[in-house]
């Protein structure tokens, strides 16, 4: 089956016609010189070529041969190292890094598009560089000048790769239970001892060094999250000696066979503090938040890859007579003409296109939050990112798996066998609902930390901005979006009226609330797509097959609130 094909024109339409990214970026002094649409389109074209010609063809071998472990070393699938060396030497990891650090100073949204495409083309391979930007930001903002001098440029360029060592065998998302020890030495370094699991890219042969960022606690640190500090432990030290970090094994997984998921043991490995003692999570969150948006775009990319395969197959495969548009000269019609198949395919298109609008806007807002000269604009951008990132991560990874399964359905029995490649997408996509905070954790984060913490004020302010945006639009799609925004306002009012005692009743429906916000923002996205003249059946599919879910989710929440009363 054909490999994944990045479509630069589709991305350009969303960036420049739907979101007018060039106007928003031109307001930022640090990026104004790089906001020219012709420049950005050229970068997208070249990125698409690299992904389609170099990375995508490695996907099948990555799945079938996979990463191999022997005597503590990991050998990546054929072609993976050469592709990675070409990747960093061409400057792709450095797209949005600051020029003073060795980066190219381009908008963050270009990096996000690149990783969306890489994920759709070959997620196993993409897992290795996926944490680079987060590690770079973490070290840039929290590390000592000495650590920056040794590691910052190597990470911004991608010459060296990085890991995020959080999870331990007894502690998954509850990081406060971590036991890995850090003991201070006379020279100011630390000895790190403990075992970390599920470490993507903990050991491999893609790059000449690996920089591990490790959560650990000092012997006298308090229990829980406040006792955690962050440390940098490289695979190789500047003098060429190897650290006491050992890969014990790699996990045999449901999918992502091309990505080594390692059990890493730190045997009094020498490392250095990043940030302040007891504030490791503060530093690590820079990595985690960046990773969550990357994971959301993994969902978008994988769903687009599944749709591409299913759409191509449905146009060629003939089965039975379609209710309309039958060709009497043929014994059967292409299955894309069957309404049930049309619904499956068009629904995924509705999710992909709306997801891109929301994710790309979020990437733009990250730059606004960092660079806009107006403090109020920076505050609004930070609020958008805080609210939208968890729902992007949860909703689009969920849709990648379930929508990918719907795309497999288009193939019939052929989808269940390996040669078509669609079953790999279903397997590879499943873990994205789990890592970087399970989708249930994302839902609780949105409802309790982002909405109820300020009694809905931030969310209502964000909804007000969307309503103002819709004021200039006069279409059925805009009316639908305005209706959704008003209903969400009413729902927030019910949450406010419930008082502190309502929280316990809302835990089971946090996922339903996240879904309500997701569907409402999708309606806004489709109003913008419609206003820009978006072609295809995605908008119709959203109105017919996705939007009706809103009423069900609202009813579930209202029933929970009624029970609380």
Coordinates of C-alpha atoms in Angstrom, one line a residue:
X1 CA 0.0 0.0 0.0
X2 CA 1.2 3.5 -0.7
X3 CA 3.2 5.3 1.9
X4 CA 1.9 8.4 3.7
X5 CA 2.0 11.5 1.5
X6 CA 2.3 15.0 3.2
X7 CA 0.0 17.5 1.5
X8 CA 1.7 21.0 1.8
X9 CA -1.1 22.7 0.0
X10 CA -3.7 21.5 2.5
X11 CA -1.6 22.8 5.4
X12 CA -1.0 26.2 3.6
X13 CA -4.7 26.6 3.1
X14 CA -5.4 26.2 6.9
X15 CA -2.5 28.4 7.9
X16 CA -2.9 31.3 5.5
X17 CA -6.5 31.2 4.4
X18 CA -8.3 29.9 7.5
X19 CA -6.1 31.2 10.4
X20 CA -4.3 34.1 8.6
X21 CA -1.2 33.0 10.4
X22 CA 0.9 35.5 8.6
X23 CA -0.9 38.4 10.1
X24 CA -0.7 37.0 13.7
X25 CA 3.0 36.2 13.4
X26 CA 3.8 39.6 11.8
X27 CA 2.8 41.1 15.2
X28 CA 5.7 39.4 16.9
X29 CA 9.0 41.2 16.5
X30 CA 11.1 38.0 17.0
X31 CA 9.3 36.3 14.1
X32 CA 8.1 39.2 11.8
X33 CA 10.9 38.6 9.4
X34 CA 10.0 35.0 9.0
X35 CA 6.2 35.4 8.7
X36 CA 6.2 35.7 4.9
X37 CA 3.8 33.1 3.5
X38 CA 6.1 32.3 0.5
X39 CA 8.9 31.5 2.8
X40 CA 6.7 29.3 5.1
X41 CA 5.2 27.5 2.1
X42 CA 8.7 26.8 0.8
X43 CA 9.7 25.3 4.1
X44 CA 6.5 23.2 4.1
X45 CA 7.2 21.9 0.6
X46 CA 10.7 20.8 1.5
X47 CA 9.6 19.3 4.7
X48 CA 6.9 17.3 2.9
X49 CA 9.5 16.0 0.5
X50 CA 11.8 14.8 3.2
X51 CA 9.1 13.1 5.2
X52 CA 7.6 11.4 2.1
X53 CA 10.8 10.4 0.4
X54 CA 13.1 9.6 3.4
X55 CA 11.1 8.7 6.5
X56 CA 7.8 7.2 5.2
X57 CA 9.4 4.3 3.2
X58 CA 11.0 3.1 6.4
X59 CA 7.7 2.5 8.2
X60 CA 7.1 -1.1 7.2
X61 CA 10.5 -2.3 8.1
X62 CA 10.3 -0.4 11.4
X63 CA 7.2 -2.3 12.3
X64 CA 8.2 -5.8 11.0
X65 CA 11.9 -5.8 11.9
X66 CA 11.7 -3.4 14.8
X67 CA 14.4 -2.2 17.2
X68 CA 16.7 -5.0 18.4
X69 CA 18.2 -5.4 21.9
X70 CA 21.4 -7.3 22.7
X71 CA 23.8 -7.0 25.6
X72 CA 22.5 -3.6 26.7
X73 CA 22.7 -2.1 23.2
X74 CA 19.8 -1.3 20.8
X75 CA 20.1 -1.5 17.0
X76 CA 17.4 0.5 15.1
X77 CA 15.7 -0.9 12.0
X78 CA 17.4 -0.7 8.6
X79 CA 17.8 2.8 7.3
X80 CA 16.7 4.5 10.6
X81 CA 20.2 5.9 11.5
X82 CA 20.9 7.2 8.1
X83 CA 17.6 8.9 7.9
X84 CA 18.1 10.5 11.3
X85 CA 21.6 11.7 10.4
X86 CA 20.1 13.3 7.3
X87 CA 17.3 14.8 9.3
X88 CA 19.4 16.7 11.8
X89 CA 22.1 17.7 9.3
X90 CA 19.4 19.2 7.1
X91 CA 18.3 21.4 10.0
X92 CA 14.8 20.0 10.6
X93 CA 15.0 19.7 14.4
X94 CA 16.2 23.3 14.7
X95 CA 13.3 24.9 12.9
X96 CA 11.8 26.8 15.8
X97 CA 14.9 27.0 18.0
X98 CA 16.3 30.5 18.8
X99 CA 19.0 31.6 16.4
X100 CA 21.4 32.4 19.3
X101 CA 21.2 28.8 20.3
X102 CA 21.8 27.4 16.9
X103 CA 18.2 27.2 15.7
X104 CA 16.5 28.8 12.7
X105 CA 14.1 31.1 14.5
X106 CA 11.1 30.0 12.5
X107 CA 7.5 29.9 13.9
X108 CA 6.6 27.0 16.2
X109 CA 3.7 26.0 14.0
X110 CA 6.1 24.8 11.3
X111 CA 7.7 22.4 13.7
X112 CA 4.3 21.2 14.7
X113 CA 3.3 20.5 11.1
X114 CA 6.6 18.7 10.5
X115 CA 6.0 16.4 13.5
X116 CA 2.4 15.8 12.5
X117 CA 3.6 14.6 9.1
X118 CA 6.4 12.5 10.6
X119 CA 3.9 10.8 12.9
X120 CA 1.6 10.0 10.0
X121 CA 4.6 8.7 8.0
X122 CA 6.4 6.7 10.6
X123 CA 5.5 7.2 14.3
X124 CA 8.1 4.6 15.5
X125 CA 11.0 6.6 14.0
X126 CA 9.5 9.9 15.1
X127 CA 9.4 9.0 18.7
X128 CA 13.2 9.5 18.9
X129 CA 13.3 13.2 18.0
X130 CA 9.9 13.9 19.4
X131 CA 11.2 15.1 22.8
X132 CA 14.0 17.3 21.4
X133 CA 12.3 20.7 21.5
X134 CA 10.9 20.1 25.0
X135 CA 14.4 19.1 26.3
X136 CA 15.9 22.1 24.6
X137 CA 13.4 24.5 26.2
X138 CA 13.9 22.8 29.6
X139 CA 17.6 23.3 29.5
X140 CA 17.4 26.8 28.0
X141 CA 15.2 28.1 30.8
X142 CA 16.4 26.1 33.8
X143 CA 20.0 24.7 33.4
X144 CA 23.2 26.3 34.6
X145 CA 25.4 28.2 32.1
X146 CA 27.9 25.3 32.2
X147 CA 25.2 22.8 31.2
X148 CA 23.9 25.1 28.5
X149 CA 27.4 25.4 27.1
X150 CA 27.8 21.6 26.8
X151 CA 24.3 20.6 25.7
X152 CA 22.0 23.3 24.4
X153 CA 23.3 23.6 20.8
X154 CA 23.6 19.8 20.5
X155 CA 19.9 19.5 21.4
X156 CA 18.6 22.4 19.4
X157 CA 20.2 21.1 16.3
X158 CA 19.3 17.5 17.0
X159 CA 22.8 16.2 16.8
X160 CA 22.2 14.5 20.2
X161 CA 18.8 13.1 21.2
X162 CA 17.1 13.3 24.6
X163 CA 14.8 11.3 26.9
X164 CA 12.4 12.2 29.6
X165 CA 12.9 9.7 32.5
X166 CA 9.8 10.0 34.8
X167 CA 8.0 6.7 35.2
X168 CA 9.1 4.0 37.6
X169 CA 7.8 0.4 38.0
X170 CA 5.6 1.2 41.0
X171 CA 4.6 4.7 39.9
X172 CA 3.0 5.6 36.5
X173 CA 1.4 9.0 36.3
X174 CA 1.7 9.5 40.0
X175 CA 5.1 11.0 39.9
X176 CA 5.1 11.9 43.6
X177 CA 5.7 8.2 44.3
X178 CA 9.1 8.2 42.5
X179 CA 12.0 6.7 44.5
X180 CA 15.0 7.3 42.3
X181 CA 17.8 8.8 44.5
X182 CA 20.1 11.7 44.0
X183 CA 23.1 12.0 46.3
X184 CA 25.1 15.2 46.2
X185 CA 28.9 14.9 45.7
X186 CA 31.7 17.2 46.8
X187 CA 32.1 18.7 43.3
X188 CA 28.5 19.7 43.1
X189 CA 27.4 16.8 40.9
X190 CA 25.0 14.1 42.0
X191 CA 24.9 10.3 41.9
X192 CA 21.6 9.1 40.4
X193 CA 20.4 5.6 41.3
X194 CA 17.1 4.0 40.4
X195 CA 15.1 2.4 37.6
X196 CA 12.9 4.1 35.1
X197 CA 10.5 2.3 32.7
X198 CA 8.7 3.2 29.4
X199 CA 11.6 5.4 28.3
X200 CA 11.2 6.1 24.6
X201 CA 14.6 6.1 23.0
X202 CA 16.5 5.4 26.2
X203 CA 19.1 3.5 24.1
X204 CA 19.7 3.4 20.3
X205 CA 22.2 4.0 17.6
X206 CA 20.6 7.0 15.9
X207 CA 22.8 9.7 17.5
X208 CA 26.2 9.7 19.1
X209 CA 24.9 10.8 22.5
X210 CA 21.7 10.7 24.5
X211 CA 20.8 13.3 27.1
X212 CA 18.6 11.8 29.9
X213 CA 16.5 14.2 32.0
X214 CA 15.7 12.3 35.2
X215 CA 13.4 13.0 38.1
X216 CA 14.9 12.0 41.4
X217 CA 14.8 13.0 45.0
X218 CA 17.5 13.7 47.6
X219 CA 17.6 11.4 50.7
X220 CA 16.3 14.2 52.9
X221 CA 13.7 15.5 50.5
X222 CA 10.0 15.6 51.6
X223 CA 7.7 12.9 50.1
X224 CA 5.5 13.6 47.2
X225 CA 5.9 15.9 44.2
X226 CA 7.6 18.7 46.2
X227 CA 10.5 16.4 46.9
X228 CA 11.4 15.8 43.3
X229 CA 14.3 17.5 41.5
X230 CA 15.4 17.3 37.9
X231 CA 18.9 16.0 36.8
X232 CA 20.8 15.8 33.5
X233 CA 22.6 12.5 32.9
X234 CA 24.2 12.0 29.5
X235 CA 25.0 8.6 27.9
X236 CA 28.6 9.9 27.3
X237 CA 30.4 12.7 29.2
X238 CA 32.4 15.4 27.5
X239 CA 35.6 13.5 28.0
X240 CA 34.2 10.5 26.1
X241 CA 33.6 8.2 29.1
X242 CA 30.3 6.4 29.4
X243 CA 27.9 7.0 32.2
X244 CA 26.6 4.3 34.5
X245 CA 23.2 4.2 32.8
X246 CA 22.2 0.8 31.6
X247 CA 19.4 -0.3 29.3
X248 CA 18.2 -3.6 30.9
X249 CA 15.7 -4.5 28.1
X250 CA 13.2 -3.1 25.6
X251 CA 9.5 -3.7 26.0
X252 CA 7.6 -6.0 23.5
X253 CA 4.7 -3.7 22.6
X254 CA 1.4 -3.8 20.8
X255 CA 2.7 -1.3 18.3
X256 CA 5.6 1.2 17.7
X257 CA 8.0 -1.6 17.1
X258 CA 10.4 0.8 15.5
X259 CA 10.8 2.7 18.7
X260 CA 12.8 1.2 21.6
X261 CA 10.8 1.6 24.8
X262 CA 13.5 0.9 27.4
X263 CA 13.9 -0.1 31.0
X264 CA 16.8 2.2 32.2
X265 CA 18.9 1.6 35.3
X266 CA 20.9 4.3 36.8
X267 CA 23.8 2.9 38.9
X268 CA 25.1 5.9 40.8
X269 CA 25.4 7.7 37.5
X270 CA 26.9 11.1 37.7
X271 CA 24.5 13.9 36.8
X272 CA 23.8 17.6 37.4
X273 CA 20.9 19.5 38.8
X274 CA 18.6 21.3 36.3
X275 CA 16.8 24.2 38.0
X276 CA 16.2 24.3 41.7
X277 CA 16.1 21.5 44.3
X278 CA 12.6 20.4 44.9
X279 CA 11.2 22.1 41.8
X280 CA 11.9 19.3 39.3
X281 CA 8.3 19.1 38.1
X282 CA 8.4 22.9 37.3
X283 CA 11.3 22.3 34.9
X284 CA 9.9 19.0 33.6
X285 CA 6.5 20.6 32.7
X286 CA 8.2 22.5 30.0
X287 CA 9.0 19.2 28.4
X288 CA 5.6 17.6 29.2
X289 CA 3.4 20.5 27.9
X290 CA 5.4 20.6 24.6
X291 CA 5.1 16.8 24.4
X292 CA 1.3 16.9 24.9
X293 CA 0.8 19.1 21.9
X294 CA 3.2 16.9 19.9
X295 CA 1.1 13.9 21.0
X296 CA -2.1 15.6 19.9
X297 CA -0.6 16.1 16.4
X298 CA 0.5 12.4 16.5
X299 CA -3.3 11.8 16.6
X300 CA -4.0 14.1 13.7
X301 CA -1.2 12.7 11.6
X302 CA -2.1 9.1 12.3
X303 CA -5.8 9.7 11.5
X304 CA -4.8 11.5 8.3
X305 CA -2.6 8.5 7.4
X306 CA -5.5 6.1 8.1
X307 CA -7.9 8.2 6.0
X308 CA -5.4 8.4 3.1
X309 CA -5.1 4.6 3.0
X310 CA -8.8 4.0 3.3
X311 CA -9.8 6.7 0.8
X312 CA -7.4 5.4 -1.8
X313 CA -8.6 1.8 -1.3
X314 CA -12.3 2.8 -1.4
X315 CA -11.8 4.5 -4.8
X316 CA -10.3 1.3 -6.3
X317 CA -12.2 -1.5 -4.6
X318 CA -15.4 -2.5 -6.3
X319 CA -18.1 -4.3 -4.3
X320 CA -21.9 -4.6 -5.0
X321 CA -24.1 -1.9 -6.4
X322 CA -24.2 1.5 -4.7
X323 CA -27.7 3.0 -4.2
X324 CA -26.8 5.9 -6.6
X325 CA -24.3 6.6 -9.3
X326 CA -24.2 3.1 -10.5
X327 CA -22.1 2.3 -13.6
X328 CA -24.0 -0.3 -15.7
X329 CA -20.9 -1.2 -17.6
X330 CA -19.2 -2.5 -14.4
X331 CA -20.3 -5.5 -12.4
X332 CA -19.9 -3.5 -9.1
X333 CA -19.3 0.0 -7.9
X334 CA -16.4 1.5 -6.1
X335 CA -17.1 1.2 -2.4
X336 CA -16.5 4.9 -1.9
X337 CA -20.0 5.4 -3.5
X338 CA -21.6 3.4 -0.7
X339 CA -23.1 5.8 1.8
X340 CA -21.9 3.8 4.8
X341 CA -18.3 4.0 3.6
X342 CA -18.7 7.7 2.7
X343 CA -19.8 8.3 6.3
X344 CA -16.8 6.6 7.7
X345 CA -14.4 8.5 5.5
X346 CA -16.0 11.9 5.7
X347 CA -16.2 11.7 9.5
X348 CA -12.5 11.3 9.8
X349 CA -11.9 14.2 7.4
X350 CA -14.1 16.3 9.7
X351 CA -11.8 15.5 12.6
X352 CA -8.5 15.9 10.8
X353 CA -9.3 19.3 9.3
X354 CA -10.8 20.7 12.6
X355 CA -8.0 19.3 14.6
X356 CA -5.5 21.0 12.3
X357 CA -7.2 24.4 12.8
X358 CA -7.2 24.1 16.5
X359 CA -3.7 22.6 16.9
X360 CA -2.1 25.1 14.5
X361 CA -3.8 28.0 16.3
X362 CA -2.4 26.6 19.5
X363 CA 1.1 26.5 18.1
X364 CA 0.7 30.1 16.9
X365 CA -0.5 31.1 20.4
X366 CA 2.6 29.5 21.9
X367 CA 4.7 32.0 19.9
X368 CA 2.3 34.9 20.9
X369 CA 2.7 33.9 24.5
X370 CA 6.5 34.0 24.2
X371 CA 7.0 37.0 21.9
X372 CA 4.1 39.4 21.8
X373 CA 4.9 42.9 23.0
X374 CA 1.5 43.3 24.7
X375 CA 1.2 41.6 28.1
X376 CA -2.6 41.2 27.7
X377 CA -2.1 39.4 24.4
X378 CA 0.5 37.1 26.0
X379 CA -1.9 36.3 28.9
X380 CA -4.7 35.5 26.5
X381 CA -2.4 33.2 24.5
X382 CA -1.3 31.4 27.6
X383 CA -4.9 30.9 28.6
X384 CA -5.8 29.4 25.2
X385 CA -2.8 27.0 25.3
X386 CA -3.7 25.9 28.9
X387 CA -7.3 25.2 28.0
X388 CA -6.9 23.7 24.5
X389 CA -3.8 21.5 24.9
X390 CA -5.4 18.9 27.1
X391 CA -8.5 18.5 24.9
X392 CA -6.4 18.3 21.8
X393 CA -4.3 15.6 23.3
X394 CA -7.2 13.6 24.6
X395 CA -9.7 14.0 21.8
X396 CA -7.4 13.6 18.8
X397 CA -5.5 10.6 20.1
X398 CA -8.9 9.0 20.9
X399 CA -10.1 9.7 17.4
X400 CA -6.8 8.4 15.9
X401 CA -7.5 5.0 17.4
X402 CA -11.2 4.8 16.9
X403 CA -11.2 6.6 13.6
X404 CA -8.3 4.5 12.5
X405 CA -10.4 1.4 13.3
X406 CA -13.2 2.9 11.2
X407 CA -10.8 3.3 8.3
X408 CA -9.7 -0.3 8.8
X409 CA -13.4 -1.2 8.4
X410 CA -13.4 0.3 5.0
X411 CA -10.9 -2.4 3.9
X412 CA -13.2 -5.3 5.1
X413 CA -11.2 -8.4 5.6
X414 CA -8.1 -7.0 3.8
X415 CA -7.8 -4.4 6.6
X416 CA -7.1 -7.2 9.1
X417 CA -4.1 -8.5 7.3
X418 CA -0.7 -6.8 7.5
X419 CA 0.1 -6.2 3.8
X420 CA -2.2 -3.1 3.6
X421 CA -0.7 -1.3 6.5
X422 CA -3.9 0.0 8.1
X423 CA -3.8 -2.4 11.0
X424 CA -0.3 -1.0 12.0
X425 CA -1.9 2.4 12.3
X426 CA -4.5 1.1 14.7
X427 CA -1.8 -0.6 16.8
X428 CA 0.6 2.3 16.8
X429 CA -2.0 4.8 17.7
X430 CA -3.4 3.1 20.8
X431 CA -0.5 4.1 23.1
X432 CA -1.1 7.8 22.4
X433 CA -4.2 7.7 24.5
X434 CA -2.0 6.6 27.4
X435 CA 1.3 8.4 27.5
X436 CA 2.0 12.0 28.4
X437 CA -0.9 11.7 30.8
X438 CA -3.8 9.4 30.1
X439 CA -6.8 10.9 28.4
X440 CA -8.7 10.6 31.7
X441 CA -6.0 12.7 33.4
X442 CA -6.3 15.3 30.6
X443 CA -10.0 15.5 31.2
X444 CA -9.6 16.0 34.9
X445 CA -6.8 18.6 34.3
X446 CA -9.2 20.5 32.0
X447 CA -12.2 20.5 34.3
X448 CA -10.7 20.8 37.7
X449 CA -7.4 22.7 37.2
X450 CA -8.3 24.8 34.2
X451 CA -12.0 25.5 34.6
X452 CA -13.3 25.0 38.2
X453 CA -10.1 26.4 39.7
X454 CA -11.1 29.9 38.6
X455 CA -14.9 29.2 38.5
X456 CA -14.8 29.1 34.7
X457 CA -13.6 32.7 34.3
X458 CA -10.7 31.8 31.9
X459 CA -12.9 29.5 29.8
X460 CA -15.6 32.1 29.5
X461 CA -13.1 34.7 28.5
X462 CA -11.8 32.4 25.8
X463 CA -15.4 31.7 24.6
X464 CA -16.0 35.4 24.4
X465 CA -13.0 35.8 22.0
X466 CA -14.4 33.0 19.8
X467 CA -17.9 34.7 19.8
X468 CA -16.3 38.0 18.6
X469 CA -14.5 36.1 15.9
X470 CA -17.8 34.6 14.7
X471 CA -19.6 38.0 14.7
X472 CA -18.3 38.7 11.2
X473 CA -19.5 35.4 9.8
X474 CA -23.1 34.7 8.5
X475 CA -23.5 31.1 7.7
X476 CA -25.2 28.0 8.9
X477 CA -21.8 26.8 10.3
X478 CA -21.4 30.1 12.2
X479 CA -24.9 29.8 13.7
X480 CA -24.1 26.3 14.8
X481 CA -20.9 27.4 16.5
X482 CA -22.6 30.3 18.2
X483 CA -25.3 28.0 19.5
X484 CA -22.6 25.6 20.9
X485 CA -20.7 28.5 22.6
X486 CA -23.9 29.7 24.2
X487 CA -24.8 26.2 25.5
X488 CA -21.3 25.8 26.9
X489 CA -21.7 29.1 28.7
X490 CA -24.9 27.8 30.2
X491 CA -23.2 24.6 31.3
X492 CA -20.4 26.5 32.9
X493 CA -23.1 28.5 34.8
X494 CA -24.5 25.3 36.2
X495 CA -21.0 24.3 37.3
X496 CA -20.6 27.6 39.0
X497 CA -23.9 27.3 40.8
X498 CA -23.1 23.8 42.1
X499 CA -20.6 25.1 44.6
X500 CA -17.6 23.2 46.1
X501 CA -19.7 20.1 46.9
X502 CA -20.4 19.3 43.2
X503 CA -16.8 18.4 42.4
X504 CA -17.1 14.8 43.6
X505 CA -20.0 14.1 41.3
X506 CA -18.2 15.6 38.3
X507 CA -15.2 13.2 38.4
X508 CA -16.9 10.5 36.4
X509 CA -18.1 13.0 33.7
X510 CA -14.8 14.9 33.3
X511 CA -14.3 13.1 30.0
X512 CA -17.8 14.2 28.9
X513 CA -17.0 17.8 29.7
X514 CA -13.8 17.6 27.7
X515 CA -15.8 16.2 24.8
X516 CA -18.4 19.1 25.0
X517 CA -15.6 21.7 24.9
X518 CA -13.9 19.7 22.0
X519 CA -17.1 19.6 19.9
X520 CA -17.8 23.3 20.6
X521 CA -14.3 24.3 19.4
X522 CA -14.7 22.0 16.4
X523 CA -17.8 23.9 15.5
X524 CA -15.9 27.2 15.6
X525 CA -13.1 25.6 13.5
X526 CA -15.6 24.4 10.9
X527 CA -17.2 27.9 10.8
X528 CA -13.7 29.3 10.0
X529 CA -13.1 26.5 7.4
X530 CA -16.5 27.2 5.8
X531 CA -15.8 30.9 5.6
X532 CA -12.5 30.2 3.8
X533 CA -14.2 28.1 1.3
X534 CA -13.1 24.7 2.4
X535 CA -14.0 22.0 -0.1
X536 CA -15.0 18.4 0.5
X537 CA -17.5 16.6 2.7
X538 CA -15.8 17.3 6.1
X539 CA -18.1 20.1 7.1
X540 CA -21.3 18.2 6.1
X541 CA -20.0 15.1 8.0
X542 CA -19.3 17.2 11.1
X543 CA -22.9 18.6 11.1
X544 CA -24.5 15.2 10.5
X545 CA -22.4 12.7 12.3
X546 CA -20.2 14.5 14.9
X547 CA -22.2 17.5 16.2
X548 CA -25.2 15.5 17.4
X549 CA -22.9 13.9 20.1
X550 CA -23.0 17.2 21.9
X551 CA -26.5 16.8 23.1
X552 CA -25.8 13.4 24.6
X553 CA -22.6 14.6 26.4
X554 CA -24.5 17.6 27.8
X555 CA -27.3 15.4 29.1
X556 CA -24.8 13.1 30.9
X557 CA -23.2 16.1 32.7
X558 CA -26.6 17.6 33.6
X559 CA -27.7 14.3 35.1
X560 CA -24.5 14.2 37.2
X561 CA -25.2 17.8 38.4
X562 CA -28.8 16.8 39.2
X563 CA -27.5 13.9 41.3
X564 CA -25.2 16.2 43.1
X565 CA -28.0 18.5 44.0

